[in-house]
CSV table of C-alpha atoms in Angstrom, one decimal:
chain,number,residue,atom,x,y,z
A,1,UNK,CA,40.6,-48.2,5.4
A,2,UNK,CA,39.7,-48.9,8.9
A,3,UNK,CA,41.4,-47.8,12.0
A,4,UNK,CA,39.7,-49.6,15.7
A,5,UNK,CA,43.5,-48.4,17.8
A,6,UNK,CA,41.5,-45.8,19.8
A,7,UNK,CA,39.0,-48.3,21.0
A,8,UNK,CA,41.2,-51.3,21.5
A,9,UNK,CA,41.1,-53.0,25.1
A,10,UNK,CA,38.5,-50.4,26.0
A,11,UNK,CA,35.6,-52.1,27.7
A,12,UNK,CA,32.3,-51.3,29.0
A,13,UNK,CA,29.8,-48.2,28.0
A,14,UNK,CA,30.6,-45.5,25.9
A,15,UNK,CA,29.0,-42.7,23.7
A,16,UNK,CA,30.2,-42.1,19.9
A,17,UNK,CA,29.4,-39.1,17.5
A,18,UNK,CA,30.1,-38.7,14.6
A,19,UNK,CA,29.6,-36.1,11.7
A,20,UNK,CA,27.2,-36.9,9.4
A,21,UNK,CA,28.0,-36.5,5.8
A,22,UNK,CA,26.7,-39.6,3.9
A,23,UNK,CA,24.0,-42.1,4.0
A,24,UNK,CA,26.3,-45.0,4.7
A,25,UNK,CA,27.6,-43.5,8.0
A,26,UNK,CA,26.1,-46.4,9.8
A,27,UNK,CA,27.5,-48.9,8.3
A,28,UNK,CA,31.1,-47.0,8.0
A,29,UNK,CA,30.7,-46.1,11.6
A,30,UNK,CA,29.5,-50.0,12.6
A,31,UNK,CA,32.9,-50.8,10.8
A,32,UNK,CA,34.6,-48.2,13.2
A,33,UNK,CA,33.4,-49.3,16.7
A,34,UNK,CA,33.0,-53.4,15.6
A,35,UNK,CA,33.1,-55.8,17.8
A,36,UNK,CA,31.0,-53.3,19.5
A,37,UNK,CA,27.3,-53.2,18.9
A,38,UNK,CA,26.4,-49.8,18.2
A,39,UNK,CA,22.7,-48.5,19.7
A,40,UNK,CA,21.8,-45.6,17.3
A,41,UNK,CA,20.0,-42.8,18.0
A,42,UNK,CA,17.9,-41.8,14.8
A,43,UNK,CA,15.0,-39.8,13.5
A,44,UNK,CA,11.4,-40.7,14.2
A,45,UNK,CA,10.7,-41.2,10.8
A,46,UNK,CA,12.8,-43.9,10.0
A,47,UNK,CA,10.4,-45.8,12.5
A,48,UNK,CA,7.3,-45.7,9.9
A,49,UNK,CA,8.9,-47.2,7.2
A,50,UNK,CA,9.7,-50.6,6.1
A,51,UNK,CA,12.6,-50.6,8.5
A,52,UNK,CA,10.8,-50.4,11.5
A,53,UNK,CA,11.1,-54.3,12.6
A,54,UNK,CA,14.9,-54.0,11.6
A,55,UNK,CA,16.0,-51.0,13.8
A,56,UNK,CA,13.5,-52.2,16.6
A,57,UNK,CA,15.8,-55.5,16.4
A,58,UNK,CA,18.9,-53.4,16.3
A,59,UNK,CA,17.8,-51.8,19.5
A,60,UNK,CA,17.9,-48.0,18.2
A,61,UNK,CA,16.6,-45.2,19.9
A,62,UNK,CA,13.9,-43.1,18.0
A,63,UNK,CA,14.0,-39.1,18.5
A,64,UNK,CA,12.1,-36.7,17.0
A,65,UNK,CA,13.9,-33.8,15.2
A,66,UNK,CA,13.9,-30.1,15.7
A,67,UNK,CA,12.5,-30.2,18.8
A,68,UNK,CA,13.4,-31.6,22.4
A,69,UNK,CA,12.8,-35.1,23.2
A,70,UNK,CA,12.9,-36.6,26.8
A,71,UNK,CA,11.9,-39.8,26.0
A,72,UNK,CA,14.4,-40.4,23.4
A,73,UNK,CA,16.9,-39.0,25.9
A,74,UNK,CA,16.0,-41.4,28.7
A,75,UNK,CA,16.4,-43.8,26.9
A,76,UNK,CA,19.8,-43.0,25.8
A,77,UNK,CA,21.0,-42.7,29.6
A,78,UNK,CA,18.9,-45.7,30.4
A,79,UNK,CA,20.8,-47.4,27.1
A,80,UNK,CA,24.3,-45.9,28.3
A,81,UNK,CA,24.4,-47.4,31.9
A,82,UNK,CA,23.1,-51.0,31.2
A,83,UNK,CA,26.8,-50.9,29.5
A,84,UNK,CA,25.9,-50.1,25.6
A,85,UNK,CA,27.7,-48.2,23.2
A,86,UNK,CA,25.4,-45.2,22.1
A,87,UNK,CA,26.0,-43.6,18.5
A,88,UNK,CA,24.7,-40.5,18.1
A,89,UNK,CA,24.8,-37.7,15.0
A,90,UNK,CA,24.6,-34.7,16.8
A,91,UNK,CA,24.0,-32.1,13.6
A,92,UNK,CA,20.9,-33.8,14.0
A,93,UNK,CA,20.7,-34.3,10.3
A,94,UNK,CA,22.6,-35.6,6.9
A,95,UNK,CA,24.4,-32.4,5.3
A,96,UNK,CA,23.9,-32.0,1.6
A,97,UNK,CA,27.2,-31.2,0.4
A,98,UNK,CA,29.6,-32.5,2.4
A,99,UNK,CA,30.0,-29.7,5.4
A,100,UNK,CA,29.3,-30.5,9.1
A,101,UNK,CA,26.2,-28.7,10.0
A,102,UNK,CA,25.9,-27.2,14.0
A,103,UNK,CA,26.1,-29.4,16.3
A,104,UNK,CA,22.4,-29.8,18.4
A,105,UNK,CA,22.1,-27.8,21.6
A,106,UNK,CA,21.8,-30.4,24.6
A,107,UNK,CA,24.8,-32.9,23.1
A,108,UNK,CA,27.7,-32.0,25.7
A,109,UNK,CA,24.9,-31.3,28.5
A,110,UNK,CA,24.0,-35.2,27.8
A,111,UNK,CA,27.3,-36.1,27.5
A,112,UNK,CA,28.3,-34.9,30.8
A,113,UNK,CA,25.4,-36.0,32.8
A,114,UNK,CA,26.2,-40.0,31.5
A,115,UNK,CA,30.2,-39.6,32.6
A,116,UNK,CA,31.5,-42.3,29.9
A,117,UNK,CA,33.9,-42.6,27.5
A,118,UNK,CA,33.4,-40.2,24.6
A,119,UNK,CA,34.5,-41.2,21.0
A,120,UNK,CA,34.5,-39.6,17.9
A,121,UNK,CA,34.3,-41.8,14.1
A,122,UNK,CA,35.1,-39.9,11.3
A,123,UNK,CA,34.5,-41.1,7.8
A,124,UNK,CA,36.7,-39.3,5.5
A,125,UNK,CA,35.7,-39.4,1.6
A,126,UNK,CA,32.5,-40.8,2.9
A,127,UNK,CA,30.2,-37.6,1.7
A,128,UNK,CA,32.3,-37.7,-1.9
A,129,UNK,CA,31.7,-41.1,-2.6
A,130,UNK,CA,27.8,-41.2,-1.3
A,131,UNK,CA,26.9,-37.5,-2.1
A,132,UNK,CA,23.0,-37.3,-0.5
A,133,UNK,CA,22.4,-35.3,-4.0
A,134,UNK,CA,24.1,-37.4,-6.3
A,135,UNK,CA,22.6,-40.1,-8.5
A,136,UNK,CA,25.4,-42.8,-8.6
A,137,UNK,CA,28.0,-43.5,-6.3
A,138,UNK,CA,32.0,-42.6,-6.2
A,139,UNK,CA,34.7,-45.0,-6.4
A,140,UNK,CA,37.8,-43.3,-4.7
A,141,UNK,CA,38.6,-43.7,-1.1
A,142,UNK,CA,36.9,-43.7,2.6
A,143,UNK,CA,39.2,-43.7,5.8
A,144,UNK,CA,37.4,-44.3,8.9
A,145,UNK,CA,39.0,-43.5,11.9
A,146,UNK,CA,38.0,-43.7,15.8
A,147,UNK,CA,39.7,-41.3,18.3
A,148,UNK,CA,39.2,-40.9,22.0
A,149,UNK,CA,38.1,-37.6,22.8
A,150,UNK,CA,37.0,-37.3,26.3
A,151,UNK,CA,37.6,-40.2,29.2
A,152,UNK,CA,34.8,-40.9,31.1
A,153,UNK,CA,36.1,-40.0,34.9
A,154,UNK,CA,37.6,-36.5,32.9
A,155,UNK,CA,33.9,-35.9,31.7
A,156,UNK,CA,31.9,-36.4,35.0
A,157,UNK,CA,34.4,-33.4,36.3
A,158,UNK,CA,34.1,-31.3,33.2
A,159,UNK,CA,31.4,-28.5,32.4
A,160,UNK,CA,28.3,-28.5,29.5
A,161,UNK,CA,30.8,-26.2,27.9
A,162,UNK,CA,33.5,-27.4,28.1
A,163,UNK,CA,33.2,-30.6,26.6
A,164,UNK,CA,30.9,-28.2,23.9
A,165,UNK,CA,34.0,-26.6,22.8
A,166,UNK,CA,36.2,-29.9,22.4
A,167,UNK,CA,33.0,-31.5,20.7
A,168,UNK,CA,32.5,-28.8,17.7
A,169,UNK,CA,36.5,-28.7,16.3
A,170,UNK,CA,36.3,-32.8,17.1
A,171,UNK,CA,32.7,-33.1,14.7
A,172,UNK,CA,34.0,-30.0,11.9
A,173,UNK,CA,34.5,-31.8,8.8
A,174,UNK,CA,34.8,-30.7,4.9
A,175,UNK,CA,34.8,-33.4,2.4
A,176,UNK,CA,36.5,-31.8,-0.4
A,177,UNK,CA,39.8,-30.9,2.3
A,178,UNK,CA,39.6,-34.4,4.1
A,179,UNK,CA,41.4,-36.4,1.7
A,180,UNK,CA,43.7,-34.0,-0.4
A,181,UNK,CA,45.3,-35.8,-4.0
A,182,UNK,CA,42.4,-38.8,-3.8
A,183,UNK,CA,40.0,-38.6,-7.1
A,184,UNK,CA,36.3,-39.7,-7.0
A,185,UNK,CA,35.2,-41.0,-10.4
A,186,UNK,CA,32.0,-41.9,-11.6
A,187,UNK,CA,30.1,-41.9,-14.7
A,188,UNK,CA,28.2,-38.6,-14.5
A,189,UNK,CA,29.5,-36.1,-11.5
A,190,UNK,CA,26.5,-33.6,-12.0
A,191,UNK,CA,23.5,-36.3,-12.1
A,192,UNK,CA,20.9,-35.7,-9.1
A,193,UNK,CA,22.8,-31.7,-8.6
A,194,UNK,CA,19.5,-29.9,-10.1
A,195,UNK,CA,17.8,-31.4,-6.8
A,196,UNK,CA,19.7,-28.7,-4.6
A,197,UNK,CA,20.4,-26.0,-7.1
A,198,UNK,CA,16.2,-25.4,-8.1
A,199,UNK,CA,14.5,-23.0,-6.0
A,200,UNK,CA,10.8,-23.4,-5.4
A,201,UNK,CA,8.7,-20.2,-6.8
């Protein structure tokens, strides 16, 4: 189930973030914001792959991780005012069992600086039917649902933390509380678990 009410009639650029708890969140969150065409912000080494020529035609914006990144964060202002709707993951990385991780240090300093209309996308049952450890996927349910959280003439007048502490609650997320009663099935619900449980010697 998709629900679009919080961006409908809403025009011109925007940032969206999202928690990151499955490797489908692009598509689920592409399914949030559509008709909009989303400009992601992603992880260097996505670039290297096979996918390069693909993201390079879906105009993403490379950054590397761990560390800062001007370039990648020119871009995204750069992106931002020539009208774009920018999708960023600001854990900074794809949680292994379903938890939002901390949210990157910079995201609400950025956020204020580009004074647009902040969205959040939420994909709930997302992580439980696409676990990053599990072997096959989940049939059961995914809701994804857009909400305005912060206008864009309220965050050009607001503080780095300020919109920090309306950004962390907005991002917190816990698969197995987000969808209460709603059973994930699929043929082996342990396949693909040793790959997080093992410990290196």
């Amino acid at each position: 189930h998709v629900d679009r009410k919080a961006l409908a009639g809403r025009k011109g650029p925007a940032i969206v973030i999202a928690p990151h708890v499955s490797g489908k969140d692009h598509i689920l969150v592409s399914m949030g914001i559509f008709p909009r065409r989303p400009t992601f912000v992603l992880s260097e080494h996505f670039m290297t792959g096979k996918l390069r020529g693909v993201l390079e035609f879906m105009r993403t914006i490379s950054k590397k991780m761990f560390c800062p990144d001007t370039r990648a964060v020119v871009k995204i202002i750069r992106s931002a005012r020539e009208g774009n709707t920018v999708v960023l993951f600001p854990e900074g990385r794809l949680t292994w069992y379903g938890r939002s991780l901390e949210v990157t240090d910079g995201t609400a300093e950025l956020i204020r600086q580009l004074g647009v209309d902040v969205f959040t996308v939420t994909s709930s049952g997302a992580g439980m039917t696409f676990p990053k450890w599990a072997k096959f996927v989940r049939r059961g349910r995914i809701d994804v649902k857009t909400e305005l959280l912060i206008d864009g003439s309220a965050a050009r007048s607001m503080t780095a933390d300020a919109i920090d502490s309306l950004i962390r609650p907005a991002l917190r997320h816990d698969e197995e509380k987000a969808l209460p009663g709603v059973t994930f099935r699929t043929k082996d619900t342990t396949a693909g678990l040793d790959g997080i449980l093992c410990v290196c010697p």
